[in-house]
mmCIF file of C-alpha atoms in Angstrom:
data_model
loop_
_atom_site.group_PDB
_atom_site.id
_atom_site.type_symbol
_atom_site.label_atom_id
_atom_site.label_comp_id
_atom_site.label_asym_id
_atom_site.label_seq_id
_atom_site.Cartn_x
_atom_site.Cartn_y
_atom_site.Cartn_z
ATOM 1 C CA MET A 1 15.132 -28.694 14.243
ATOM 2 C CA CYS A 2 11.797 -26.864 14.185
ATOM 3 C CA ILE A 3 10.936 -24.009 16.560
ATOM 4 C CA HIS A 4 8.620 -26.250 18.560
ATOM 5 C CA GLY A 5 11.331 -28.867 19.016
ATOM 6 C CA ARG A 6 13.883 -26.347 20.256
ATOM 7 C CA LEU A 7 11.346 -24.818 22.628
ATOM 8 C CA ILE A 8 10.442 -28.146 24.206
ATOM 9 C CA MET A 9 14.104 -29.014 24.667
ATOM 10 C CA GLN A 10 14.750 -25.680 26.341
ATOM 11 C CA ASN A 11 11.768 -25.849 28.668
ATOM 12 C CA GLN A 12 10.743 -28.644 30.972
ATOM 13 C CA LYS A 13 7.229 -27.228 31.220
ATOM 14 C CA LEU A 14 4.953 -25.758 28.601
ATOM 15 C CA PRO A 15 4.869 -21.963 28.185
ATOM 16 C CA CYS A 16 2.016 -20.307 30.020
ATOM 17 C CA VAL A 17 -0.410 -18.501 27.686
ATOM 18 C CA LEU A 18 -3.376 -16.366 28.756
ATOM 19 C CA ILE A 19 -6.625 -16.798 26.809
ATOM 20 C CA ASN A 20 -10.096 -15.404 27.379
ATOM 21 C CA SER A 21 -12.245 -18.479 27.903
ATOM 22 C CA PHE A 22 -13.309 -21.923 26.741
ATOM 23 C CA GLU A 23 -16.954 -20.817 26.802
ATOM 24 C CA GLU A 24 -19.240 -18.606 24.709
ATOM 25 C CA PRO A 25 -19.150 -16.003 23.356
ATOM 26 C CA TYR A 26 -15.470 -14.976 23.296
ATOM 27 C CA TYR A 27 -13.738 -18.305 23.490
ATOM 28 C CA VAL A 28 -10.807 -19.999 21.804
ATOM 29 C CA ASN A 29 -12.065 -22.002 18.842
ATOM 30 C CA GLU A 30 -12.898 -25.425 20.230
ATOM 31 C CA ASP A 31 -11.401 -27.199 17.214
ATOM 32 C CA HIS A 32 -8.021 -25.679 18.079
ATOM 33 C CA VAL A 33 -7.899 -26.302 21.817
ATOM 34 C CA ALA A 34 -6.452 -29.813 21.759
ATOM 35 C CA ASP A 35 -3.581 -28.758 19.517
ATOM 36 C CA LEU A 36 -2.882 -25.620 21.547
ATOM 37 C CA LYS A 37 -2.768 -27.620 24.772
ATOM 38 C CA LYS A 38 -0.002 -29.803 23.303
ATOM 39 C CA GLN A 39 2.206 -26.735 23.021
ATOM 40 C CA PHE A 40 1.030 -24.351 25.742
ATOM 41 C CA ASN A 41 -0.365 -24.275 29.242
ATOM 42 C CA LEU A 42 -3.591 -22.364 28.561
ATOM 43 C CA VAL A 43 -4.800 -20.155 31.400
ATOM 44 C CA THR A 44 -8.239 -18.543 31.151
ATOM 45 C CA MET A 45 -8.934 -15.033 32.393
ATOM 46 C CA GLN A 46 -11.110 -16.458 35.140
ATOM 47 C CA GLU A 47 -8.303 -18.736 36.331
ATOM 48 C CA PHE A 48 -5.865 -15.835 36.199
ATOM 49 C CA LEU A 49 -8.107 -13.527 38.218
ATOM 50 C CA GLU A 50 -8.687 -16.246 40.832
ATOM 51 C CA ASN A 51 -4.941 -16.845 41.292
ATOM 52 C CA LYS A 52 -3.109 -13.713 40.196
ATOM 53 C CA THR A 53 -0.236 -14.213 42.596
ATOM 54 C CA HIS A 54 0.777 -17.454 40.911
ATOM 55 C CA PHE A 55 -0.019 -16.800 37.279
ATOM 56 C CA SER A 56 1.288 -13.237 37.061
ATOM 57 C CA GLN A 57 4.830 -14.605 37.251
ATOM 58 C CA GLU A 58 4.124 -17.440 34.803
ATOM 59 C CA ILE A 59 2.281 -15.971 31.839
ATOM 60 C CA GLN A 60 4.577 -15.250 28.907
ATOM 61 C CA ALA A 61 2.043 -14.625 26.157
ATOM 62 C CA ILE A 62 -1.555 -13.620 25.453
ATOM 63 C CA TYR A 63 -3.558 -15.429 22.779
ATOM 64 C CA LEU A 64 -6.071 -12.799 21.652
ATOM 65 C CA TRP A 65 -8.954 -14.516 19.842
ATOM 66 C CA GLY A 66 -11.825 -12.324 18.650
ATOM 67 C CA GLY A 67 -10.429 -9.278 20.423
ATOM 68 C CA LYS A 68 -10.612 -10.814 23.895
ATOM 69 C CA PRO A 69 -9.353 -10.541 26.595
ATOM 70 C CA VAL A 70 -9.280 -6.748 26.720
ATOM 71 C CA ILE A 71 -5.711 -5.470 26.894
ATOM 72 C CA ASP A 72 -5.539 -2.553 29.315
ATOM 73 C CA LYS A 73 -2.955 -0.988 31.598
ATOM 74 C CA GLU A 74 -4.128 -2.945 34.644
ATOM 75 C CA LEU A 75 -3.694 -6.278 32.869
ATOM 76 C CA LEU A 76 -0.267 -5.411 31.482
ATOM 77 C CA GLN A 77 0.927 -4.217 34.893
ATOM 78 C CA SER A 78 -0.071 -7.558 36.389
ATOM 79 C CA LEU A 79 1.986 -9.570 33.844
ATOM 80 C CA PRO A 80 5.662 -8.739 34.405
ATOM 81 C CA THR A 81 6.899 -11.769 32.419
ATOM 82 C CA LEU A 82 4.697 -11.109 29.384
ATOM 83 C CA GLU A 83 6.691 -11.222 26.134
ATOM 84 C CA ILE A 84 4.179 -11.178 23.304
ATOM 85 C CA ILE A 85 0.524 -10.676 22.404
ATOM 86 C CA VAL A 86 -0.730 -12.526 19.322
ATOM 87 C CA SER A 87 -3.995 -11.226 17.888
ATOM 88 C CA SER A 88 -6.265 -13.006 15.421
ATOM 89 C CA GLY A 89 -7.211 -11.125 12.268
ATOM 90 C CA ALA A 90 -5.715 -8.084 10.592
ATOM 91 C CA GLY A 91 -7.362 -5.173 12.409
ATOM 92 C CA LEU A 92 -5.596 -3.514 15.328
ATOM 93 C CA ASP A 93 -8.172 -0.865 16.254
ATOM 94 C CA HIS A 94 -9.090 -2.801 19.427
ATOM 95 C CA LEU A 95 -5.552 -2.402 20.761
ATOM 96 C CA ASP A 96 -3.687 0.548 22.285
ATOM 97 C CA LEU A 97 -0.406 0.122 20.426
ATOM 98 C CA ASN A 98 1.396 2.864 22.369
ATOM 99 C CA LEU A 99 0.379 1.273 25.663
ATOM 100 C CA ILE A 100 1.638 -2.146 24.599
ATOM 101 C CA ALA A 101 4.905 -0.642 23.362
ATOM 102 C CA SER A 102 5.411 1.186 26.655
ATOM 103 C CA PHE A 103 5.528 -2.180 28.455
ATOM 104 C CA GLY A 104 8.102 -3.564 26.015
ATOM 105 C CA VAL A 105 5.701 -6.271 24.858
ATOM 106 C CA LYS A 106 5.814 -7.508 21.275
ATOM 107 C CA LEU A 107 2.715 -7.837 19.104
ATOM 108 C CA ALA A 108 1.840 -10.002 16.104
ATOM 109 C CA ASN A 109 -1.339 -10.469 14.086
ATOM 110 C CA THR A 110 -2.507 -12.573 11.125
ATOM 111 C CA PRO A 111 -3.075 -10.232 8.156
ATOM 112 C CA HIS A 112 -2.370 -12.779 5.425
ATOM 113 C CA ALA A 113 -4.588 -15.470 6.926
ATOM 114 C CA VAL A 114 -7.817 -13.488 6.521
ATOM 115 C CA THR A 115 -7.254 -12.048 3.051
ATOM 116 C CA ASN A 116 -9.025 -14.540 0.808
ATOM 117 C CA SER A 117 -11.958 -15.335 3.074
ATOM 118 C CA THR A 118 -12.722 -11.657 3.694
ATOM 119 C CA ALA A 119 -12.424 -10.820 -0.005
ATOM 120 C CA ASP A 120 -14.854 -13.655 -0.762
ATOM 121 C CA MET A 121 -17.260 -12.223 1.800
ATOM 122 C CA GLY A 122 -17.105 -8.781 0.239
ATOM 123 C CA LEU A 123 -18.040 -10.133 -3.141
ATOM 124 C CA ALA A 124 -20.706 -12.404 -1.645
ATOM 125 C CA LEU A 125 -22.402 -9.420 0.025
ATOM 126 C CA LEU A 126 -22.135 -7.420 -3.179
ATOM 127 C CA LEU A 127 -23.834 -10.171 -5.186
ATOM 128 C CA ALA A 128 -26.453 -10.874 -2.517
ATOM 129 C CA SER A 129 -27.367 -7.190 -2.251
ATOM 130 C CA ALA A 130 -27.392 -6.582 -5.995
ATOM 131 C CA ARG A 131 -29.525 -9.607 -6.849
ATOM 132 C CA ARG A 132 -31.686 -9.325 -3.696
ATOM 133 C CA ILE A 133 -30.886 -12.888 -2.705
ATOM 134 C CA LEU A 134 -32.359 -12.731 0.803
ATOM 135 C CA GLU A 135 -35.576 -11.153 -0.419
ATOM 136 C CA GLY A 136 -35.766 -13.765 -3.158
ATOM 137 C CA ASN A 137 -35.308 -16.554 -0.657
ATOM 138 C CA GLU A 138 -38.102 -15.103 1.456
ATOM 139 C CA ILE A 139 -40.439 -15.080 -1.537
ATOM 140 C CA ALA A 140 -39.452 -18.579 -2.638
ATOM 141 C CA THR A 141 -39.987 -20.098 0.819
ATOM 142 C CA SER A 142 -42.987 -18.087 2.036
ATOM 143 C CA PRO A 143 -46.166 -20.137 2.597
ATOM 144 C CA ASP A 144 -48.102 -17.183 1.156
ATOM 145 C CA THR A 145 -46.358 -17.258 -2.242
ATOM 146 C CA LYS A 146 -48.683 -18.383 -5.063
ATOM 147 C CA SER A 147 -46.574 -17.358 -8.065
ATOM 148 C CA PHE A 148 -43.301 -15.656 -8.994
ATOM 149 C CA SER A 149 -43.390 -12.233 -10.662
ATOM 150 C CA ILE A 150 -41.448 -12.098 -13.909
ATOM 151 C CA ASN A 151 -40.830 -8.395 -13.236
ATOM 152 C CA TRP A 152 -39.126 -8.895 -9.865
ATOM 153 C CA MET A 153 -35.623 -7.575 -10.505
ATOM 154 C CA GLY A 154 -32.231 -7.027 -9.006
ATOM 155 C CA GLN A 155 -29.259 -5.081 -10.295
ATOM 156 C CA GLU A 156 -26.698 -6.218 -12.880
ATOM 157 C CA VAL A 157 -23.172 -6.757 -11.566
ATOM 158 C CA THR A 158 -21.341 -7.628 -14.762
ATOM 159 C CA GLY A 159 -20.014 -4.516 -16.466
ATOM 160 C CA SER A 160 -20.888 -2.181 -13.580
ATOM 161 C CA THR A 161 -18.482 0.110 -11.726
ATOM 162 C CA LEU A 162 -17.014 -0.945 -8.398
ATOM 163 C CA GLY A 163 -15.392 1.630 -6.145
ATOM 164 C CA ILE A 164 -13.065 0.108 -3.544
ATOM 165 C CA ILE A 165 -12.094 2.266 -0.581
ATOM 166 C CA GLY A 166 -8.948 0.770 0.932
ATOM 167 C CA MET A 167 -6.783 -1.061 -1.598
ATOM 168 C CA GLY A 168 -4.666 -3.140 0.765
ATOM 169 C CA ARG A 169 -4.345 -6.928 0.609
ATOM 170 C CA ILE A 170 -8.079 -7.547 0.887
ATOM 171 C CA GLY A 171 -9.078 -4.701 -1.409
ATOM 172 C CA TYR A 172 -6.725 -5.946 -4.092
ATOM 173 C CA LYS A 173 -8.075 -9.494 -3.816
ATOM 174 C CA ILE A 174 -11.605 -8.133 -4.228
ATOM 175 C CA ALA A 175 -10.497 -6.261 -7.339
ATOM 176 C CA GLN A 176 -9.060 -9.470 -8.781
ATOM 177 C CA ARG A 177 -12.396 -11.198 -8.250
ATOM 178 C CA ALA A 178 -14.356 -8.241 -9.644
ATOM 179 C CA LYS A 179 -12.287 -8.307 -12.815
ATOM 180 C CA ALA A 180 -13.812 -11.703 -13.604
ATOM 181 C CA PHE A 181 -17.222 -9.944 -13.606
ATOM 182 C CA GLU A 182 -15.881 -7.433 -16.148
ATOM 183 C CA MET A 183 -16.389 -4.648 -13.634
ATOM 184 C CA LYS A 184 -14.764 -1.258 -14.032
ATOM 185 C CA ILE A 185 -12.672 -0.854 -10.898
ATOM 186 C CA LEU A 186 -12.016 2.462 -9.188
ATOM 187 C CA TYR A 187 -10.114 2.734 -5.928
ATOM 188 C CA HIS A 188 -9.245 5.293 -3.295
ATOM 189 C CA ASN A 189 -6.348 4.611 -0.971
ATOM 190 C CA ARG A 190 -3.940 6.493 1.250
ATOM 191 C CA ASN A 191 -1.163 5.499 -1.139
ATOM 192 C CA ARG A 192 -1.488 4.759 -4.829
ATOM 193 C CA ARG A 193 -0.650 1.235 -5.986
ATOM 194 C CA LYS A 194 2.191 0.583 -8.445
ATOM 195 C CA MET A 195 1.254 1.037 -12.085
ATOM 196 C CA GLU A 196 1.811 -2.638 -12.885
ATOM 197 C CA GLU A 197 -0.527 -3.624 -10.024
ATOM 198 C CA GLU A 198 -3.227 -1.295 -11.360
ATOM 199 C CA GLN A 199 -2.809 -2.638 -14.871
ATOM 200 C CA ALA A 200 -3.032 -6.260 -13.729
ATOM 201 C CA ILE A 201 -6.594 -5.713 -12.487
ATOM 202 C CA GLY A 202 -7.592 -2.790 -14.688
ATOM 203 C CA ALA A 203 -8.004 -0.434 -11.729
ATOM 204 C CA TYR A 204 -8.164 3.371 -11.848
ATOM 205 C CA TYR A 205 -6.932 5.463 -8.929
ATOM 206 C CA CYS A 206 -9.181 8.203 -7.555
ATOM 207 C CA ALA A 207 -7.107 10.663 -5.565
ATOM 208 C CA LYS A 208 -10.337 12.256 -4.345
ATOM 209 C CA LEU A 209 -12.927 10.112 -2.581
ATOM 210 C CA ASP A 210 -15.751 12.232 -4.010
ATOM 211 C CA GLU A 211 -14.823 11.170 -7.542
ATOM 212 C CA LEU A 212 -15.139 7.496 -6.641
ATOM 213 C CA LEU A 213 -18.454 7.972 -4.844
ATOM 214 C CA GLN A 214 -20.028 9.827 -7.753
ATOM 215 C CA GLN A 215 -19.068 7.255 -10.381
ATOM 216 C CA SER A 216 -19.520 3.912 -8.594
ATOM 217 C CA ASP A 217 -22.484 1.551 -8.836
ATOM 218 C CA PHE A 218 -21.087 -0.337 -5.851
ATOM 219 C CA VAL A 219 -18.967 1.214 -3.088
ATOM 220 C CA LEU A 220 -17.042 -1.302 -0.997
ATOM 221 C CA LEU A 221 -15.351 -0.319 2.269
ATOM 222 C CA VAL A 222 -12.323 -2.201 3.526
ATOM 223 C CA PRO A 223 -9.869 0.349 5.020
ATOM 224 C CA PRO A 224 -8.528 -0.011 8.565
ATOM 225 C CA LEU A 225 -10.352 1.945 11.251
ATOM 226 C CA THR A 226 -8.270 4.972 12.210
ATOM 227 C CA PRO A 227 -9.070 8.510 13.391
ATOM 228 C CA GLN A 228 -8.927 9.505 9.702
ATOM 229 C CA THR A 229 -11.392 6.841 8.501
ATOM 230 C CA TYR A 230 -13.842 7.074 11.435
ATOM 231 C CA LYS A 231 -17.302 7.794 9.945
ATOM 232 C CA MET A 232 -15.674 8.553 6.609
ATOM 233 C CA ILE A 233 -19.021 7.777 4.956
ATOM 234 C CA GLY A 234 -21.536 10.270 6.339
ATOM 235 C CA LYS A 235 -24.484 12.276 5.093
ATOM 236 C CA ARG A 236 -22.419 14.300 2.610
ATOM 237 C CA GLU A 237 -20.679 11.246 1.152
ATOM 238 C CA LEU A 238 -23.909 9.264 0.846
ATOM 239 C CA GLY A 239 -25.436 12.223 -0.957
ATOM 240 C CA LEU A 240 -22.710 12.050 -3.588
ATOM 241 C CA MET A 241 -23.516 8.440 -4.459
ATOM 242 C CA LYS A 242 -25.900 7.385 -7.216
ATOM 243 C CA PRO A 243 -29.487 6.771 -6.079
ATOM 244 C CA THR A 244 -29.051 3.255 -7.538
ATOM 245 C CA ALA A 245 -25.773 2.655 -5.676
ATOM 246 C CA ILE A 246 -25.178 -0.170 -3.220
ATOM 247 C CA LEU A 247 -22.840 0.236 -0.231
ATOM 248 C CA ILE A 248 -20.859 -2.748 1.073
ATOM 249 C CA ASN A 249 -18.911 -2.651 4.351
ATOM 250 C CA ILE A 250 -16.555 -5.463 5.397
ATOM 251 C CA GLY A 251 -14.127 -3.243 7.312
ATOM 252 C CA ARG A 252 -15.422 -1.836 10.594
ATOM 253 C CA GLY A 253 -18.866 -0.558 11.489
ATOM 254 C CA GLN A 254 -17.529 2.840 12.556
ATOM 255 C CA LEU A 255 -16.423 3.598 8.999
ATOM 256 C CA ILE A 256 -20.048 4.617 8.360
ATOM 257 C CA ASP A 257 -22.253 7.112 10.174
ATOM 258 C CA GLN A 258 -25.118 4.681 10.766
ATOM 259 C CA ASP A 259 -27.664 7.400 11.568
ATOM 260 C CA ALA A 260 -26.886 9.021 8.219
ATOM 261 C CA LEU A 261 -27.176 5.623 6.528
ATOM 262 C CA VAL A 262 -30.633 5.012 7.971
ATOM 263 C CA GLU A 263 -31.699 8.473 6.822
ATOM 264 C CA ALA A 264 -30.295 7.773 3.350
ATOM 265 C CA PHE A 265 -32.522 4.719 3.028
ATOM 266 C CA GLN A 266 -35.559 6.505 4.376
ATOM 267 C CA THR A 267 -35.140 9.312 1.821
ATOM 268 C CA GLY A 268 -34.052 7.158 -1.138
ATOM 269 C CA ILE A 269 -30.519 8.570 -1.334
ATOM 270 C CA ILE A 270 -29.006 5.134 -2.118
ATOM 271 C CA LYS A 271 -30.556 1.824 -3.101
ATOM 272 C CA ALA A 272 -29.199 -0.841 -0.750
ATOM 273 C CA ALA A 273 -26.384 -1.984 1.541
ATOM 274 C CA GLY A 274 -24.596 -5.149 2.553
ATOM 275 C CA LEU A 275 -23.029 -4.885 6.011
ATOM 276 C CA ASP A 276 -20.878 -7.521 7.653
ATOM 277 C CA VAL A 277 -19.949 -5.027 10.366
ATOM 278 C CA THR A 278 -21.921 -2.540 12.457
ATOM 279 C CA TYR A 279 -21.597 -0.678 15.741
ATOM 280 C CA PRO A 280 -22.299 -2.021 18.192
ATOM 281 C CA GLU A 281 -22.200 -5.724 17.352
ATOM 282 C CA PRO A 282 -24.807 -7.029 17.473
ATOM 283 C CA LEU A 283 -27.110 -4.080 16.895
ATOM 284 C CA PRO A 284 -29.868 -3.463 19.462
ATOM 285 C CA ARG A 285 -32.881 -5.502 18.378
ATOM 286 C CA SER A 286 -34.878 -2.316 17.901
ATOM 287 C CA HIS A 287 -32.340 -0.688 15.569
ATOM 288 C CA PRO A 288 -33.921 0.599 12.322
ATOM 289 C CA LEU A 289 -31.296 -1.099 10.133
ATOM 290 C CA LEU A 290 -32.761 -4.447 11.195
ATOM 291 C CA LYS A 291 -36.125 -3.505 9.724
ATOM 292 C CA LEU A 292 -34.981 -2.427 6.264
ATOM 293 C CA ARG A 293 -35.538 -4.982 3.508
ATOM 294 C CA ASN A 294 -32.819 -3.491 1.311
ATOM 295 C CA VAL A 295 -30.109 -3.994 3.951
ATOM 296 C CA THR A 296 -28.326 -7.349 4.057
ATOM 297 C CA LEU A 297 -26.721 -7.897 7.469
ATOM 298 C CA THR A 298 -24.282 -10.624 8.489
ATOM 299 C CA PRO A 299 -22.651 -11.181 11.918
ATOM 300 C CA HIS A 300 -19.040 -10.056 11.262
ATOM 301 C CA MET A 301 -18.233 -13.334 9.545
ATOM 302 C CA GLY A 302 -15.790 -12.115 6.909
ATOM 303 C CA CYS A 303 -13.045 -14.489 8.014
ATOM 304 C CA GLY A 304 -15.458 -17.175 9.185
ATOM 305 C CA THR A 305 -14.285 -20.220 7.265
ATOM 306 C CA HIS A 306 -12.704 -23.392 8.638
ATOM 307 C CA GLN A 307 -9.658 -22.835 6.449
ATOM 308 C CA CYS A 308 -9.174 -19.229 7.564
ATOM 309 C CA LEU A 309 -9.536 -19.934 11.282
ATOM 310 C CA LEU A 310 -7.083 -22.814 11.048
ATOM 311 C CA LEU A 311 -4.572 -20.641 9.211
ATOM 312 C CA MET A 312 -4.991 -17.894 11.829
ATOM 313 C CA LYS A 313 -4.324 -20.378 14.617
ATOM 314 C CA GLU A 314 -1.239 -21.756 12.868
ATOM 315 C CA THR A 315 0.062 -18.236 12.221
ATOM 316 C CA MET A 316 -0.481 -17.202 15.836
ATOM 317 C CA VAL A 317 1.256 -20.318 17.150
ATOM 318 C CA GLU A 318 4.189 -19.726 14.820
ATOM 319 C CA SER A 319 4.586 -16.172 16.119
ATOM 320 C CA LEU A 320 4.254 -17.300 19.746
ATOM 321 C CA LEU A 321 6.880 -19.996 19.455
ATOM 322 C CA ALA A 322 9.268 -17.703 17.612
ATOM 323 C CA ALA A 323 8.973 -14.992 20.269
ATOM 324 C CA LEU A 324 9.460 -17.420 23.146
ATOM 325 C CA SER A 325 12.507 -18.891 21.396
ATOM 326 C CA GLY A 326 14.101 -15.494 20.760
ATOM 327 C CA LEU A 327 13.688 -15.831 16.986
ATOM 328 C CA PRO A 328 12.351 -13.310 14.429
ATOM 329 C CA ILE A 329 8.578 -13.100 14.775
ATOM 330 C CA PRO A 330 6.442 -13.670 11.664
ATOM 331 C CA ASN A 331 3.846 -10.916 11.150
ATOM 332 C CA GLU A 332 5.243 -8.813 13.992
ATOM 333 C CA VAL A 333 3.557 -5.430 14.253
ATOM 334 C CA ARG A 334 6.148 -2.702 14.488
ATOM 335 C CA LEU A 335 5.134 -0.628 17.499
ATOM 336 C CA LYS A 336 6.059 3.016 17.932
#
């Protein structure tokens, strides 16, 4: 019998799960709500705050979609029956893992679900930035355009050098895609990949980040955000890059010193950037990055495909049901 079947037999009522909201902007995906309601009693943060006395003894799990609701000490103290938090996506930088562990609460995320869609996004930004797709679209659709210049050019991708910073699941998938473009692949990672994994994609390990930055035509960031990677690309690092280099960030905005990045564009240190992530999100409407034609910005949509979101939901539900049934939890995050 499946996990869901055993759970229903064991419980006369549906498990109580805390979510953020059914409304914009941080809401459970509306396409998933009907299915979730078949398996769980969904309680919004507003409902919880209006009736803490009742729900504090009922809620067994938190369904964290898009990083909301915020998990802090006050919330955890008010949920004595909480067993598990399931978080969408792979990143955990929005969570205090030590705090969660101190309350004896389990945690699971969805690292495998986002791999392909985020890798696709990284390559899409690389191609769009290199070939100046957005600028080209502006020219092609402008009412002022009378003719197309034959000398309007982008940058060749095929045969160029790609430097990947962070060769985890997503980084490796990007390398696989880049191989089809006959790119030379360099990578810098906390731990070196196995030799057979390097050979499969033709990747070369750079123990020193500086070596990768100096040689790469494209630098793509996809490491997790940690104290060690915070603003890992600053003024010094940008200065090491080729003046023709393009920087792509699909990790976290705080991996880059944005003030240094703006200065790099203003002084011609690097050529262009494609950023799916910034800090804050969204940027203030007056931010200088919004005014630069050689910066392609997208709204943190790396995992934004129907297939990815569905797989995240299914993965989160699987982990929830396993935890509430006392079974091994898929994708459990081992807390300290």
